[in-house]
Short mmCIF file of N, CA, C and O in Angstrom, two decimals:
data_model
loop_
_atom_site.label_atom_id
_atom_site.label_comp_id
_atom_site.label_asym_id
_atom_site.label_seq_id
_atom_site.Cartn_x
_atom_site.Cartn_y
_atom_site.Cartn_z
N UNK A 1 -18.89 -5.22 8.66
CA UNK A 1 -17.73 -4.18 8.58
C UNK A 1 -18.40 -2.90 8.10
O UNK A 1 -19.29 -2.73 7.39
N UNK A 2 -18.02 -1.72 9.03
CA UNK A 2 -18.83 -0.58 8.77
C UNK A 2 -18.01 0.35 7.65
O UNK A 2 -16.99 -0.06 7.21
N UNK A 3 -18.65 1.35 7.15
CA UNK A 3 -18.26 2.22 6.30
C UNK A 3 -16.89 2.72 6.61
O UNK A 3 -15.90 2.80 5.60
N UNK A 4 -16.50 3.17 7.85
CA UNK A 4 -15.15 3.71 8.11
C UNK A 4 -14.23 2.67 8.04
O UNK A 4 -13.15 3.00 7.72
N UNK A 5 -14.40 1.49 8.50
CA UNK A 5 -13.41 0.43 8.37
C UNK A 5 -13.24 0.12 6.96
O UNK A 5 -11.80 0.04 6.46
N UNK A 6 -14.22 0.04 6.04
CA UNK A 6 -13.91 -0.27 4.54
C UNK A 6 -13.17 0.98 4.06
O UNK A 6 -12.12 0.79 3.30
N UNK A 7 -13.42 1.93 4.37
CA UNK A 7 -12.87 3.44 3.86
C UNK A 7 -11.29 3.14 4.30
O UNK A 7 -10.32 3.72 3.48
N UNK A 8 -10.89 3.02 5.55
CA UNK A 8 -9.63 2.65 5.99
C UNK A 8 -8.88 1.59 5.31
O UNK A 8 -7.60 1.90 4.78
N UNK A 9 -9.40 0.55 4.98
CA UNK A 9 -8.75 -0.58 4.27
C UNK A 9 -8.38 -0.14 2.98
O UNK A 9 -7.38 -0.28 2.37
N UNK A 10 -9.56 0.77 2.20
CA UNK A 10 -9.31 0.96 0.92
C UNK A 10 -8.10 2.06 0.86
O UNK A 10 -7.35 2.14 -0.02
N UNK A 11 -7.99 2.98 1.87
CA UNK A 11 -7.02 3.93 1.98
C UNK A 11 -5.69 3.38 2.03
O UNK A 11 -4.67 3.86 1.27
N UNK A 12 -5.62 2.30 2.80
CA UNK A 12 -4.12 1.55 2.87
C UNK A 12 -3.90 0.80 1.70
O UNK A 12 -2.85 0.93 1.17
N UNK A 13 -4.90 0.28 1.14
CA UNK A 13 -4.78 -0.36 -0.28
C UNK A 13 -4.36 0.73 -1.25
O UNK A 13 -3.11 0.40 -1.92
N UNK A 14 -4.96 1.76 -1.11
CA UNK A 14 -4.26 3.03 -2.33
C UNK A 14 -2.76 3.28 -2.15
O UNK A 14 -2.03 3.32 -2.89
N UNK A 15 -2.35 3.53 -0.89
CA UNK A 15 -1.15 3.72 -0.37
C UNK A 15 -0.22 2.90 -0.68
O UNK A 15 0.91 3.04 -1.35
N UNK A 16 -0.50 1.64 -0.50
CA UNK A 16 0.48 0.32 -0.81
C UNK A 16 0.49 0.21 -2.34
O UNK A 16 1.54 -0.26 -2.89
N UNK A 17 -0.64 0.32 -3.08
CA UNK A 17 -0.66 0.27 -4.45
C UNK A 17 0.24 1.23 -5.00
O UNK A 17 0.97 0.93 -6.09
N UNK A 18 0.40 2.46 -4.72
CA UNK A 18 1.20 3.58 -5.13
C UNK A 18 2.70 3.12 -4.87
O UNK A 18 3.56 3.17 -5.80
N UNK A 19 3.01 2.47 -3.84
CA UNK A 19 4.43 2.09 -3.42
C UNK A 19 4.66 0.70 -4.50
O UNK A 19 5.78 0.70 -5.02
N UNK A 20 3.66 -0.22 -4.69
CA UNK A 20 4.07 -1.20 -5.58
C UNK A 20 4.11 -0.68 -7.02
O UNK A 20 5.08 -1.22 -7.91
N UNK A 21 3.46 0.30 -7.39
CA UNK A 21 3.49 0.72 -8.61
C UNK A 21 4.88 1.44 -8.94
O UNK A 21 5.65 1.35 -9.92
N UNK A 22 5.28 2.04 -7.95
CA UNK A 22 6.74 2.74 -7.86
C UNK A 22 7.75 1.58 -8.08
O UNK A 22 8.75 1.66 -8.70
N UNK A 23 7.72 0.41 -7.32
CA UNK A 23 8.79 -0.62 -7.29
C UNK A 23 8.64 -1.16 -8.78
O UNK A 23 9.65 -1.49 -9.24
N UNK A 24 7.43 -1.26 -9.43
CA UNK A 24 7.40 -1.97 -10.66
C UNK A 24 8.00 -1.18 -11.63
O UNK A 24 8.74 -1.56 -12.67
N UNK A 25 7.83 0.26 -11.52
CA UNK A 25 8.37 1.05 -12.57
C UNK A 25 9.82 1.58 -12.10
O UNK A 25 10.41 2.30 -12.82
N UNK A 26 10.29 1.14 -11.09
CA UNK A 26 11.87 1.36 -10.60
C UNK A 26 11.78 2.77 -10.27
O UNK A 26 12.93 3.50 -10.49
N UNK A 27 10.73 3.34 -9.69
CA UNK A 27 10.68 4.84 -9.09
C UNK A 27 11.68 4.73 -7.85
O UNK A 27 11.48 4.16 -7.00
N UNK A 28 12.09 5.91 -7.58
CA UNK A 28 12.80 6.15 -6.16
C UNK A 28 11.78 6.28 -5.11
O UNK A 28 10.71 6.78 -5.42
N UNK A 29 12.19 5.98 -3.78
CA UNK A 29 11.52 6.12 -2.66
C UNK A 29 11.25 7.38 -2.39
O UNK A 29 10.08 7.81 -1.65
N UNK A 30 12.29 8.15 -2.64
CA UNK A 30 12.13 9.65 -2.24
C UNK A 30 11.45 10.63 -3.23
O UNK A 30 11.98 11.24 -3.87
N UNK A 31 9.99 10.18 -3.22
CA UNK A 31 9.04 11.11 -4.14
C UNK A 31 8.52 12.40 -3.43
O UNK A 31 8.26 12.30 -2.33
N UNK A 32 7.82 13.16 -4.49
CA UNK A 32 7.32 14.30 -4.01
C UNK A 32 5.69 14.27 -3.89
O UNK A 32 4.98 13.76 -4.75
N UNK A 33 5.06 14.81 -2.72
CA UNK A 33 3.74 14.86 -2.51
C UNK A 33 3.18 16.35 -2.44
O UNK A 33 4.03 16.98 -1.98
N UNK A 34 2.44 16.82 -3.48
CA UNK A 34 1.75 18.12 -3.51
C UNK A 34 0.36 17.98 -3.00
O UNK A 34 -0.12 16.86 -2.65
N UNK A 35 -0.34 19.08 -2.88
CA UNK A 35 -1.75 19.03 -2.24
C UNK A 35 -2.67 18.40 -3.18
O UNK A 35 -3.48 17.75 -3.05
N UNK A 36 -2.29 18.47 -4.50
CA UNK A 36 -3.14 17.65 -5.47
C UNK A 36 -2.59 16.43 -6.33
O UNK A 36 -3.33 15.82 -7.15
N UNK A 37 -1.49 16.01 -5.74
CA UNK A 37 -0.87 14.74 -6.60
C UNK A 37 0.25 14.29 -5.70
O UNK A 37 0.79 14.86 -5.00
N UNK A 38 -0.08 12.95 -5.88
CA UNK A 38 1.34 12.12 -5.20
C UNK A 38 2.07 11.21 -6.23
O UNK A 38 1.26 10.71 -7.01
N UNK A 39 3.40 11.38 -6.27
CA UNK A 39 3.97 10.41 -7.40
C UNK A 39 4.07 9.29 -6.75
O UNK A 39 4.51 9.00 -5.47
N UNK A 40 3.96 8.14 -7.54
CA UNK A 40 4.11 6.81 -7.04
C UNK A 40 5.36 6.56 -6.33
O UNK A 40 6.34 6.86 -6.91
N UNK A 41 5.20 5.48 -5.46
CA UNK A 41 6.27 4.93 -4.81
C UNK A 41 6.80 5.60 -3.43
O UNK A 41 7.95 5.26 -3.01
N UNK A 42 5.86 6.58 -2.92
CA UNK A 42 6.44 7.21 -1.73
C UNK A 42 6.37 6.27 -0.49
O UNK A 42 4.99 6.26 0.10
N UNK A 43 7.43 5.91 -0.06
CA UNK A 43 7.32 5.16 1.20
C UNK A 43 6.68 5.87 2.38
O UNK A 43 6.04 5.40 3.22
N UNK A 44 7.31 7.25 2.66
CA UNK A 44 6.91 8.05 3.69
C UNK A 44 5.31 8.33 3.52
O UNK A 44 4.65 8.27 4.74
N UNK A 45 4.79 8.44 2.60
CA UNK A 45 3.37 8.64 2.40
C UNK A 45 2.58 7.32 2.73
O UNK A 45 1.59 7.53 3.41
N UNK A 46 3.19 6.20 2.26
CA UNK A 46 2.41 5.07 2.85
C UNK A 46 2.45 4.79 4.19
O UNK A 46 1.57 4.50 4.71
N UNK A 47 3.55 5.05 4.85
CA UNK A 47 3.79 5.13 6.27
C UNK A 47 2.65 5.99 7.06
O UNK A 47 2.12 5.62 8.00
N UNK A 48 2.72 7.31 6.40
CA UNK A 48 1.83 8.23 7.16
C UNK A 48 0.37 7.65 6.95
O UNK A 48 -0.44 7.85 7.96
N UNK A 49 0.04 7.21 5.85
CA UNK A 49 -1.57 6.64 5.59
C UNK A 49 -1.67 5.47 6.56
O UNK A 49 -2.63 5.59 7.43
N UNK A 50 -0.76 4.72 6.59
CA UNK A 50 -0.90 3.47 7.61
C UNK A 50 -1.03 4.01 9.08
O UNK A 50 -1.94 3.28 9.61
N UNK A 51 -0.03 5.01 9.50
CA UNK A 51 -0.27 5.16 10.85
C UNK A 51 -1.79 6.07 11.13
O UNK A 51 -2.35 6.10 12.26
N UNK A 52 -2.18 6.58 9.98
CA UNK A 52 -3.31 7.37 10.24
C UNK A 52 -4.56 6.45 10.15
O UNK A 52 -5.65 6.56 11.04
N UNK A 53 -4.64 5.41 9.21
CA UNK A 53 -5.92 4.69 9.02
C UNK A 53 -5.80 3.56 9.72
O UNK A 53 -6.77 2.63 9.68
N UNK A 54 -4.61 3.05 10.05
CA UNK A 54 -4.52 1.64 10.48
C UNK A 54 -5.15 1.40 11.72
O UNK A 54 -5.76 0.01 11.65
N UNK A 55 -5.40 2.18 12.81
CA UNK A 55 -6.12 1.84 14.00
C UNK A 55 -7.62 1.43 13.56
O UNK A 55 -8.28 0.44 13.99
N UNK A 56 -8.18 2.29 12.56
CA UNK A 56 -9.50 2.01 12.21
C UNK A 56 -9.72 0.53 11.29
O UNK A 56 -10.44 -0.18 11.46
N UNK A 57 -8.59 0.55 10.41
CA UNK A 57 -8.79 -1.05 9.68
C UNK A 57 -8.46 -2.11 10.59
O UNK A 57 -8.86 -3.11 10.45
N UNK A 58 -7.59 -1.74 11.75
CA UNK A 58 -7.14 -2.98 12.61
C UNK A 58 -8.43 -3.46 13.27
O UNK A 58 -8.46 -4.43 13.99
N UNK A 59 -9.43 -2.54 13.33
CA UNK A 59 -10.91 -3.16 14.14
C UNK A 59 -11.51 -4.40 13.43
O UNK A 59 -12.12 -5.11 13.91
N UNK A 60 -11.01 -4.32 12.14
CA UNK A 60 -11.70 -5.67 11.19
C UNK A 60 -10.62 -6.63 10.81
O UNK A 60 -10.84 -7.61 10.51
N UNK A 61 -9.29 -6.03 10.54
CA UNK A 61 -8.31 -6.81 10.15
C UNK A 61 -6.90 -6.42 10.74
O UNK A 61 -6.05 -6.15 9.86
N UNK A 62 -6.71 -6.85 11.94
CA UNK A 62 -5.50 -6.61 12.61
C UNK A 62 -4.34 -7.36 11.95
O UNK A 62 -3.11 -6.61 11.99
N UNK A 63 -4.48 -8.40 11.56
CA UNK A 63 -3.37 -9.14 11.02
C UNK A 63 -2.91 -8.26 9.60
O UNK A 63 -1.68 -8.52 9.36
N UNK A 64 -3.79 -7.91 8.82
CA UNK A 64 -3.37 -7.19 7.70
C UNK A 64 -2.72 -6.02 7.84
O UNK A 64 -1.73 -5.71 7.19
N UNK A 65 -3.17 -5.28 9.01
CA UNK A 65 -2.58 -3.96 9.37
C UNK A 65 -1.24 -4.24 9.76
O UNK A 65 -0.10 -3.39 9.55
N UNK A 66 -0.81 -5.47 10.58
CA UNK A 66 0.31 -5.63 11.18
C UNK A 66 1.47 -6.07 10.03
O UNK A 66 2.63 -5.70 9.96
N UNK A 67 0.76 -7.01 8.97
CA UNK A 67 1.56 -7.16 7.77
C UNK A 67 2.10 -5.88 7.04
O UNK A 67 3.22 -5.94 6.66
N UNK A 68 1.12 -5.03 6.86
CA UNK A 68 1.58 -3.94 6.39
C UNK A 68 2.55 -3.12 7.11
O UNK A 68 3.66 -2.64 6.30
N UNK A 69 2.45 -2.96 8.25
CA UNK A 69 3.40 -2.34 9.14
C UNK A 69 4.68 -2.95 9.06
O UNK A 69 5.84 -2.27 8.80
N UNK A 70 4.82 -4.31 8.98
CA UNK A 70 6.14 -5.00 8.93
C UNK A 70 6.61 -4.69 7.64
O UNK A 70 7.89 -4.46 7.21
N UNK A 71 5.99 -4.82 6.47
CA UNK A 71 6.51 -4.56 5.27
C UNK A 71 7.11 -3.25 4.93
O UNK A 71 7.93 -3.21 4.46
N UNK A 72 6.34 -2.08 5.53
CA UNK A 72 6.89 -0.93 5.21
C UNK A 72 8.17 -0.65 6.06
O UNK A 72 8.98 -0.11 5.48
N UNK A 73 8.08 -1.16 7.17
CA UNK A 73 9.24 -0.89 8.07
C UNK A 73 10.46 -1.60 7.48
O UNK A 73 11.58 -1.05 7.75
N UNK A 74 10.14 -2.68 6.89
CA UNK A 74 11.49 -3.50 6.38
C UNK A 74 11.59 -3.25 4.77
O UNK A 74 12.46 -3.93 4.31
N UNK A 75 10.93 -2.37 4.15
CA UNK A 75 10.78 -2.01 2.73
C UNK A 75 12.24 -1.86 2.06
O UNK A 75 12.55 -2.53 0.91
N UNK A 76 12.88 -0.97 2.67
CA UNK A 76 14.23 -0.57 2.17
C UNK A 76 15.50 -1.54 2.42
O UNK A 76 16.30 -1.57 1.53
N UNK A 77 15.21 -2.34 3.25
CA UNK A 77 16.17 -3.34 3.45
C UNK A 77 15.87 -4.94 2.89
O UNK A 77 16.58 -5.88 3.02
N UNK A 78 14.44 -4.93 2.51
CA UNK A 78 14.07 -6.47 2.11
C UNK A 78 14.62 -6.88 0.72
O UNK A 78 15.20 -6.03 -0.01
N UNK A 79 14.70 -8.11 0.57
CA UNK A 79 15.24 -8.76 -0.51
C UNK A 79 14.21 -8.62 -1.81
O UNK A 79 13.31 -8.14 -1.63
N UNK A 80 14.48 -9.61 -2.65
CA UNK A 80 13.83 -9.58 -3.84
C UNK A 80 12.20 -9.95 -3.70
O UNK A 80 11.39 -9.78 -4.67
N UNK A 81 11.91 -10.73 -2.44
CA UNK A 81 10.54 -10.96 -2.39
C UNK A 81 9.60 -9.90 -1.80
O UNK A 81 8.52 -10.12 -1.56
N UNK A 82 10.23 -8.76 -1.39
CA UNK A 82 9.35 -7.79 -1.10
C UNK A 82 8.15 -7.28 -2.05
O UNK A 82 7.01 -7.19 -1.58
N UNK A 83 8.34 -7.38 -3.34
CA UNK A 83 7.25 -6.94 -4.11
C UNK A 83 6.31 -8.21 -4.11
O UNK A 83 5.03 -7.77 -4.11
N UNK A 84 6.61 -9.36 -4.46
CA UNK A 84 5.40 -10.31 -4.44
C UNK A 84 4.74 -10.37 -3.08
O UNK A 84 3.64 -10.65 -2.94
N UNK A 85 5.45 -10.12 -1.86
CA UNK A 85 4.82 -10.09 -0.57
C UNK A 85 3.89 -9.03 -0.53
O UNK A 85 2.70 -8.94 -0.09
N UNK A 86 4.20 -7.86 -1.16
CA UNK A 86 3.31 -6.66 -1.21
C UNK A 86 2.25 -7.00 -2.10
O UNK A 86 0.88 -6.49 -1.66
N UNK A 87 2.23 -7.49 -2.99
CA UNK A 87 1.29 -7.92 -3.92
C UNK A 87 0.28 -8.78 -3.39
O UNK A 87 -0.87 -8.68 -3.37
N UNK A 88 0.67 -9.76 -2.69
CA UNK A 88 -0.11 -10.61 -1.83
C UNK A 88 -1.02 -9.97 -0.80
O UNK A 88 -2.13 -10.21 -0.68
N UNK A 89 -0.22 -8.82 -0.27
CA UNK A 89 -1.14 -7.92 0.84
C UNK A 89 -2.15 -7.40 0.18
O UNK A 89 -3.27 -7.16 0.75
N UNK A 90 -1.67 -6.67 -0.93
CA UNK A 90 -2.81 -5.83 -1.85
C UNK A 90 -4.08 -6.64 -2.29
O UNK A 90 -5.13 -6.36 -2.00
N UNK A 91 -3.72 -8.18 -2.59
CA UNK A 91 -4.83 -8.96 -3.01
C UNK A 91 -5.81 -9.14 -1.65
O UNK A 91 -6.99 -8.96 -1.75
N UNK A 92 -5.27 -9.17 -0.55
CA UNK A 92 -5.98 -9.61 0.62
C UNK A 92 -6.83 -8.18 0.93
O UNK A 92 -7.96 -8.24 1.41
N UNK A 93 -6.24 -7.06 1.08
CA UNK A 93 -6.82 -5.67 1.09
C UNK A 93 -7.70 -5.62 -0.04
O UNK A 93 -8.86 -5.12 0.53
N UNK A 94 -7.57 -5.86 -1.07
CA UNK A 94 -8.70 -5.82 -2.11
C UNK A 94 -9.70 -6.58 -1.78
O UNK A 94 -11.25 -6.11 -2.12
N UNK A 95 -9.57 -7.80 -1.40
CA UNK A 95 -10.88 -8.76 -1.14
C UNK A 95 -11.41 -8.13 -0.04
O UNK A 95 -12.88 -8.36 -0.07
N UNK A 96 -10.98 -7.57 0.92
CA UNK A 96 -11.74 -6.97 2.25
C UNK A 96 -12.45 -5.83 1.87
O UNK A 96 -13.54 -5.41 2.19
N UNK A 97 -11.75 -5.01 0.96
CA UNK A 97 -12.44 -3.71 0.61
C UNK A 97 -13.53 -3.71 -0.45
O UNK A 97 -14.45 -2.94 -0.57
N UNK A 98 -13.35 -4.92 -1.25
CA UNK A 98 -14.32 -5.11 -2.19
C UNK A 98 -13.93 -4.32 -3.67
O UNK A 98 -14.82 -4.16 -4.66
N UNK A 99 -12.70 -3.73 -3.62
CA UNK A 99 -12.48 -2.92 -4.96
C UNK A 99 -10.80 -3.08 -5.06
O UNK A 99 -10.12 -3.58 -4.13
N UNK A 100 -10.31 -2.86 -6.29
CA UNK A 100 -8.92 -3.05 -6.72
C UNK A 100 -8.60 -2.13 -7.95
O UNK A 100 -9.49 -1.70 -8.60
N UNK A 101 -7.49 -1.97 -8.09
CA UNK A 101 -7.01 -1.01 -9.26
C UNK A 101 -5.76 -1.88 -9.93
O UNK A 101 -5.23 -2.67 -9.39
N UNK A 102 -5.70 -1.79 -11.21
CA UNK A 102 -4.72 -2.55 -12.08
C UNK A 102 -3.22 -1.92 -11.73
O UNK A 102 -3.14 -0.64 -11.44
N UNK A 103 -2.36 -2.91 -11.77
CA UNK A 103 -0.97 -2.23 -11.43
C UNK A 103 -0.52 -1.96 -12.91
O UNK A 103 -0.70 -2.59 -13.98
N UNK A 104 0.76 -1.14 -12.87
CA UNK A 104 1.31 -0.88 -14.36
C UNK A 104 2.26 -2.28 -14.74
O UNK A 104 2.55 -2.88 -13.67
N UNK A 105 2.38 -2.18 -15.88
CA UNK A 105 3.23 -3.26 -16.44
C UNK A 105 4.62 -2.77 -16.38
O UNK A 105 5.12 -1.50 -16.38
N UNK A 106 5.77 -3.82 -16.08
CA UNK A 106 7.09 -3.33 -15.88
C UNK A 106 7.46 -2.62 -17.33
O UNK A 106 7.10 -2.85 -18.37
N UNK A 107 8.65 -1.96 -17.15
CA UNK A 107 9.07 -1.16 -18.41
C UNK A 107 9.35 -2.32 -19.53
O UNK A 107 10.03 -3.40 -19.06
N UNK A 108 9.14 -2.16 -20.77
CA UNK A 108 9.38 -3.16 -21.93
C UNK A 108 8.26 -3.97 -22.13
O UNK A 108 8.19 -4.80 -23.11
N UNK A 109 7.27 -4.21 -21.15
CA UNK A 109 6.21 -5.09 -21.43
C UNK A 109 4.85 -4.37 -21.66
O UNK A 109 3.89 -4.81 -21.97
N UNK A 110 4.89 -2.84 -21.62
CA UNK A 110 3.73 -2.23 -21.75
C UNK A 110 3.38 -1.98 -23.28
O UNK A 110 3.85 -1.91 -24.31
#
């Protein structure tokens, strides 16, 4: 795996991690992105990152990119399994990129 592919996988991981964090914290999908900061939970941002980095990541992990694409396309209408499925995808991306970040605890558990 080349550095470009690893960087692309990590970028997708980060975008999906923000979406998962927003879901855990029950943040709205319609969040704001500024030049120096992104509020967690932004579905549009995750889609943009996937569209930008997906082709490079697909060179080594086409099935993971396709899973991410399906999850994001169905995110707003998906049932209660959407977060566990996203967490499974994050685990797979983490293993491929060789890095990970902790997720926040749900309200009341922190």
